[in-house]
PDB file of C-alpha atoms in Angstrom:
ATOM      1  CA  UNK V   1      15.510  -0.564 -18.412  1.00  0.00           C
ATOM      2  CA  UNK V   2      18.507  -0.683 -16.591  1.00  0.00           C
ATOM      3  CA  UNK V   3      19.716  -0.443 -13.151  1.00  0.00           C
ATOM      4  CA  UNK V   4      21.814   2.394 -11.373  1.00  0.00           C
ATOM      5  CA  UNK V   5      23.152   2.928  -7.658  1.00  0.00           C
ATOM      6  CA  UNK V   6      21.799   6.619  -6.922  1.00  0.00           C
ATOM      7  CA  UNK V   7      21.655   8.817  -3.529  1.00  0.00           C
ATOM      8  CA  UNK V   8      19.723   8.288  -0.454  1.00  0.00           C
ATOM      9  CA  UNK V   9      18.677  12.214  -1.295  1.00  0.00           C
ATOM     10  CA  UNK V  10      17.388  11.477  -5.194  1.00  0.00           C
ATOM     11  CA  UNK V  11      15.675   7.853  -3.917  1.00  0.00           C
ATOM     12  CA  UNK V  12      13.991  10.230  -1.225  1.00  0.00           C
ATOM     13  CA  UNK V  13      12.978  12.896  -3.487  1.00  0.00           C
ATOM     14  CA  UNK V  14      11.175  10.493  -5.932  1.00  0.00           C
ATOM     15  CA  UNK V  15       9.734   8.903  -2.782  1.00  0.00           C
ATOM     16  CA  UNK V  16       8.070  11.893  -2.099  1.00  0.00           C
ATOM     17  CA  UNK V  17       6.757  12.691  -5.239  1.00  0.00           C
ATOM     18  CA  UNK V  18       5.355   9.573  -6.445  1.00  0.00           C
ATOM     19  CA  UNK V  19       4.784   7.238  -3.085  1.00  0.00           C
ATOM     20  CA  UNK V  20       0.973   6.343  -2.356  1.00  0.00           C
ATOM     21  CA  UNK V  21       1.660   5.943   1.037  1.00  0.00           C
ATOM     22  CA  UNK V  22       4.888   6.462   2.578  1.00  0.00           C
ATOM     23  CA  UNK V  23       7.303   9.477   2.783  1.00  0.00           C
ATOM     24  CA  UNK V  24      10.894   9.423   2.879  1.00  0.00           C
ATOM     25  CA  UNK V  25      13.508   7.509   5.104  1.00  0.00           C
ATOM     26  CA  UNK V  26      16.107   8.564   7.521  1.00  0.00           C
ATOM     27  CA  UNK V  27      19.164   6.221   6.276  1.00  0.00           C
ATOM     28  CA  UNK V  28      19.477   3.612   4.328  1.00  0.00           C
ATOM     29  CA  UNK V  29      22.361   0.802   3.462  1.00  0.00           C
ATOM     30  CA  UNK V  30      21.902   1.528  -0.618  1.00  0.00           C
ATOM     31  CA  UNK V  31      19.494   2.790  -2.851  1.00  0.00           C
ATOM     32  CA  UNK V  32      19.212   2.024  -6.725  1.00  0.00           C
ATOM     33  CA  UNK V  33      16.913   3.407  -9.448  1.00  0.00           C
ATOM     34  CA  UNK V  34      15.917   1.932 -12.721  1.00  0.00           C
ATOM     35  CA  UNK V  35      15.731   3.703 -15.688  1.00  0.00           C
ATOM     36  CA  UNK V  36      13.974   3.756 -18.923  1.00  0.00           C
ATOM     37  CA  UNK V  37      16.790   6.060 -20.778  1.00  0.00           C
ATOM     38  CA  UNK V  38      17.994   8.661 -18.815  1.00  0.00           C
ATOM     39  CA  UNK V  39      14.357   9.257 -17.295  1.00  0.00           C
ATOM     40  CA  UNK V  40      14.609   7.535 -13.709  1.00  0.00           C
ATOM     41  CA  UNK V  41      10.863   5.412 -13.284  1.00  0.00           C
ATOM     42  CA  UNK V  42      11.458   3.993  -9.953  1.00  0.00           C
ATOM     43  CA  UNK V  43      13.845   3.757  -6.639  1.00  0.00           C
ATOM     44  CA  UNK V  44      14.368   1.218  -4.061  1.00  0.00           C
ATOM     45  CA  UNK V  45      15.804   2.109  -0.435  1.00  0.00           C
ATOM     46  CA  UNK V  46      17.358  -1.142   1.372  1.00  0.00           C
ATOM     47  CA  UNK V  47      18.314  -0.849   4.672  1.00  0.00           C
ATOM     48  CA  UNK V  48      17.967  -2.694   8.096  1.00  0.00           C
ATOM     49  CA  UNK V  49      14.843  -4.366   9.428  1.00  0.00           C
ATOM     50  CA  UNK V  50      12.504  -2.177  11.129  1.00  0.00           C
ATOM     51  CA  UNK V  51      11.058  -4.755  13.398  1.00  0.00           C
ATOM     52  CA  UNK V  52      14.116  -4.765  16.600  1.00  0.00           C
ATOM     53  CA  UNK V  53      13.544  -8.604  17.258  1.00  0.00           C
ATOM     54  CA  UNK V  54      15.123  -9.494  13.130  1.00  0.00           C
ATOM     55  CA  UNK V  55      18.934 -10.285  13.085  1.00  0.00           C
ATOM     56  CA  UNK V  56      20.464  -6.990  11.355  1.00  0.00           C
ATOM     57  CA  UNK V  57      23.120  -8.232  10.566  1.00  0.00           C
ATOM     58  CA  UNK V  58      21.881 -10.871   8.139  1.00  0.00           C
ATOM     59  CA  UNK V  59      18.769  -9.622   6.763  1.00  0.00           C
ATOM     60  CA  UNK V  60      18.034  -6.593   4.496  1.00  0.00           C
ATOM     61  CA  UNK V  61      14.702  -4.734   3.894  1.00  0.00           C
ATOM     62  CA  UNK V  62      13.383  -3.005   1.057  1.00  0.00           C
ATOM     63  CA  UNK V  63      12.289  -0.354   3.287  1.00  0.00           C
ATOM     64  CA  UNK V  64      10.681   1.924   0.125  1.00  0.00           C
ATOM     65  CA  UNK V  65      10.064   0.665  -3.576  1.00  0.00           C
ATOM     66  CA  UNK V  66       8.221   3.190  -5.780  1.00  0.00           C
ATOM     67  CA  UNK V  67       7.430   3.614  -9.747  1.00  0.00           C
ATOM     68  CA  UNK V  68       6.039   5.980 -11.830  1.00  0.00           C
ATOM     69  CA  UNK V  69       3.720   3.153 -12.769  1.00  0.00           C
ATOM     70  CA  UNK V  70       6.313   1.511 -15.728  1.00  0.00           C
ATOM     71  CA  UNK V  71       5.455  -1.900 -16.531  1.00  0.00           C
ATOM     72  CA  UNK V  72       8.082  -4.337 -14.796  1.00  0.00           C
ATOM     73  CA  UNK V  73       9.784  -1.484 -12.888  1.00  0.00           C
ATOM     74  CA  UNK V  74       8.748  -3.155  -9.401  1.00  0.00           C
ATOM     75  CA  UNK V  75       9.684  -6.439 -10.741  1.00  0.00           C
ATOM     76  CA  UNK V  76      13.272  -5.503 -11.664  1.00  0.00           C
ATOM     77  CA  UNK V  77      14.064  -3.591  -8.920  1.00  0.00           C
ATOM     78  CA  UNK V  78      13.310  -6.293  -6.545  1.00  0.00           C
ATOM     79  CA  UNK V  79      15.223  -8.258  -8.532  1.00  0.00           C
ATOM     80  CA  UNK V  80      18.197  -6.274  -8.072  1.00  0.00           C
ATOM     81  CA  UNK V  81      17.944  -5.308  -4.582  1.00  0.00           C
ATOM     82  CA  UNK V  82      18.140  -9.279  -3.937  1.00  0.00           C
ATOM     83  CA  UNK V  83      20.906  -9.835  -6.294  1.00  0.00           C
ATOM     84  CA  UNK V  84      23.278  -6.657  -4.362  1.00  0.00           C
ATOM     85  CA  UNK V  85      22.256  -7.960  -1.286  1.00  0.00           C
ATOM     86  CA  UNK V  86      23.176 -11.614  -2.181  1.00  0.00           C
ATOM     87  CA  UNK V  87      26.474 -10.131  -2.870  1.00  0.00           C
ATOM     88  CA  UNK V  88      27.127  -7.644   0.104  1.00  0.00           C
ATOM     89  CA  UNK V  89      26.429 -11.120   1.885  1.00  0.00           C
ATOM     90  CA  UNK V  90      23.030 -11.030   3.256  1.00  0.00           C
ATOM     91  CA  UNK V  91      21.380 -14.316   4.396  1.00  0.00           C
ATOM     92  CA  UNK V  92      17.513 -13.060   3.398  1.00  0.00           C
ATOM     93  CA  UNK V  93      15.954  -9.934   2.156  1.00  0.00           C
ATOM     94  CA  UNK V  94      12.033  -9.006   2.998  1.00  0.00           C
ATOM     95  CA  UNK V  95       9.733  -6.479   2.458  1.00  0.00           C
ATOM     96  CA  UNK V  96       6.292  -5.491   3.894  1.00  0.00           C
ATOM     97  CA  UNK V  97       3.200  -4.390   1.476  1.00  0.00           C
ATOM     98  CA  UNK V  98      -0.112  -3.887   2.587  1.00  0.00           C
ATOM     99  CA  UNK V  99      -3.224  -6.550   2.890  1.00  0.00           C
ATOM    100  CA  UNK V 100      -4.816  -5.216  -0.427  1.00  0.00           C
ATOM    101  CA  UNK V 101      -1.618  -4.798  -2.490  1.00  0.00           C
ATOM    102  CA  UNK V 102      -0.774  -8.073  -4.537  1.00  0.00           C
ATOM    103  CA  UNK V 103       2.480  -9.158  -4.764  1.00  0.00           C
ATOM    104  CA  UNK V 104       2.790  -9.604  -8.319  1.00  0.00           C
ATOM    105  CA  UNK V 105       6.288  -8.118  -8.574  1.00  0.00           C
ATOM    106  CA  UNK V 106       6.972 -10.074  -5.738  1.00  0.00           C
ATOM    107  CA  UNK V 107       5.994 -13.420  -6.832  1.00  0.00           C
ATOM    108  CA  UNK V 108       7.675 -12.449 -10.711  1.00  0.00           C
ATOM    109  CA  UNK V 109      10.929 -11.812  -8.511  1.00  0.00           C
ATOM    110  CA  UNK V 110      10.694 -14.978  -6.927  1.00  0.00           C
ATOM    111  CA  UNK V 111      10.026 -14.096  -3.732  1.00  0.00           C
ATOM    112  CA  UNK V 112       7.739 -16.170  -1.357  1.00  0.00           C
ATOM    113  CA  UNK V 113       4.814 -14.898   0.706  1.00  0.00           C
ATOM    114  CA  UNK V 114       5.991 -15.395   4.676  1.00  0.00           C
ATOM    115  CA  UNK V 115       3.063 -14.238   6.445  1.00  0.00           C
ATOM    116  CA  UNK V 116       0.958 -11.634   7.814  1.00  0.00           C
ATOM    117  CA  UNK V 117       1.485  -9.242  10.904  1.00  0.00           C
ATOM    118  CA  UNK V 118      -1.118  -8.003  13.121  1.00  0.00           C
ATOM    119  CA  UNK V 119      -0.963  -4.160  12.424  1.00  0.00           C
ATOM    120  CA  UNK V 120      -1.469  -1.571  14.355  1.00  0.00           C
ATOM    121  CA  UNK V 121       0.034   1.641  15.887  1.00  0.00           C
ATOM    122  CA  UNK V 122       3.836   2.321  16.622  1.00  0.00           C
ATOM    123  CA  UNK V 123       2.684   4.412  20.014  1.00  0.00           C
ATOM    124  CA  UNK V 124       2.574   3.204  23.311  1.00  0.00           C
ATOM    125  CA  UNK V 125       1.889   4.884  26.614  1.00  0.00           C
ATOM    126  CA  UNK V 126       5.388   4.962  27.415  1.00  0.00           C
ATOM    127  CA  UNK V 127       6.383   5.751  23.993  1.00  0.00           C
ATOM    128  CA  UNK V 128       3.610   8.289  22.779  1.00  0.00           C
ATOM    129  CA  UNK V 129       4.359   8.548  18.052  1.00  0.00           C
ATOM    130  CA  UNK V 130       2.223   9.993  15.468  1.00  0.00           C
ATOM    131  CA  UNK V 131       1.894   7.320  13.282  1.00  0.00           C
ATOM    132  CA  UNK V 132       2.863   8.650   9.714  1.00  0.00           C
ATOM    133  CA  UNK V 133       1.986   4.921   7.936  1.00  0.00           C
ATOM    134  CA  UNK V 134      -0.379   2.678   7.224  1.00  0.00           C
ATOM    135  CA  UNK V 135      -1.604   0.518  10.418  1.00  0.00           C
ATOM    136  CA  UNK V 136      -3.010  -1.965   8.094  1.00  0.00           C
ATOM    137  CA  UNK V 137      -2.083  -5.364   8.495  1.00  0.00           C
ATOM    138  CA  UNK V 138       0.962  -5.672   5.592  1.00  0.00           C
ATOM    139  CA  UNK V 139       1.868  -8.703   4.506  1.00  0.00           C
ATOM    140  CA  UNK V 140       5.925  -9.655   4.856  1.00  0.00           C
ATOM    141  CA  UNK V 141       7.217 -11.200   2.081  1.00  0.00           C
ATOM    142  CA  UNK V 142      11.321 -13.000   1.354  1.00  0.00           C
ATOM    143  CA  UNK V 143      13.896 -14.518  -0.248  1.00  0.00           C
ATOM    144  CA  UNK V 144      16.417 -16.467   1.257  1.00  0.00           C
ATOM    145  CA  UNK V 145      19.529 -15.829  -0.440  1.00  0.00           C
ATOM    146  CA  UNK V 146      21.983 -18.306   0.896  1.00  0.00           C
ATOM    147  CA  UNK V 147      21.892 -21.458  -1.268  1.00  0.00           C
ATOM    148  CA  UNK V 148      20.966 -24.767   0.442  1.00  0.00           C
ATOM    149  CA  UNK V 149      18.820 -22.565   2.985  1.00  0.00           C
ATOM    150  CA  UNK V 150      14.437 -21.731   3.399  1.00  0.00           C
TER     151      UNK V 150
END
């Protein structure tokens, strides 16, 4: 398998075909797919936090990561998002996943488990959303990519 840089629009579009539970994102800072040949099996969208309160300056997110259900295509890909973002200069990259999902291609990747959030809707009174996610708890997971740091 190997690893290419591809569009926010082609990351999107296989988002929407093959993601369990998410749909596809507004922007993005870079989006890679890895393929087996020339048939793409899986995308990865990084971009800023979503939670306001994390520094965006320093930290990525893998805000989407979808297969086709290859063996080690999760594992790779968060590999590589970790490795780009070590190199753009990022202090720490995280993702979320939610309270029944694993973490196998996390832990394989070397990433570490940093907690749980609460869940939970998006609206407020003064904000009224349609919540188009999961308000599971999810599980936030990292890797510090600064040596000497976490």
């Amino acid at each position: 398998m190997t690893i290419r840089p591809i569009s926010l629009y082609d990351a999107n579009g296989f988002v929407t075909k093959h993601h369990r539970h998410h749909q596809a994102v507004v922007g993005h800072r870079f989006s890679i797919g890895v393929f087996a040949e020339d048939l793409m099996v899986g995308v990865a969208i990084v971009g800023r936090p979503v939670a306001r309160m994390i520094n965006q300056e320093t930290v990525a997110e893998v805000t989407r990561l979808c297969t086709d259900g290859t063996p080690n295509a999760c594992s790779k890909l968060y590999g590589a998002c970790a490795r780009i973002c070590r190199e753009m200069g990022f202090e720490k990259i995280q993702t979320y996943i939610l309270e029944d999902e694993p973490g196998a291609s996390l832990k394989a990747s070397g990433w570490r488990f940093a907690g749980m959030t609460h869940g939970g809707s998006w609206s407020r009174n003064v904000r009224a959303r349609n919540d188009k996610h999961p308000t599971v708890p999810k599980g936030r997971w990292e890797l510090v990519l600064k040596k000497g740091e976490g």
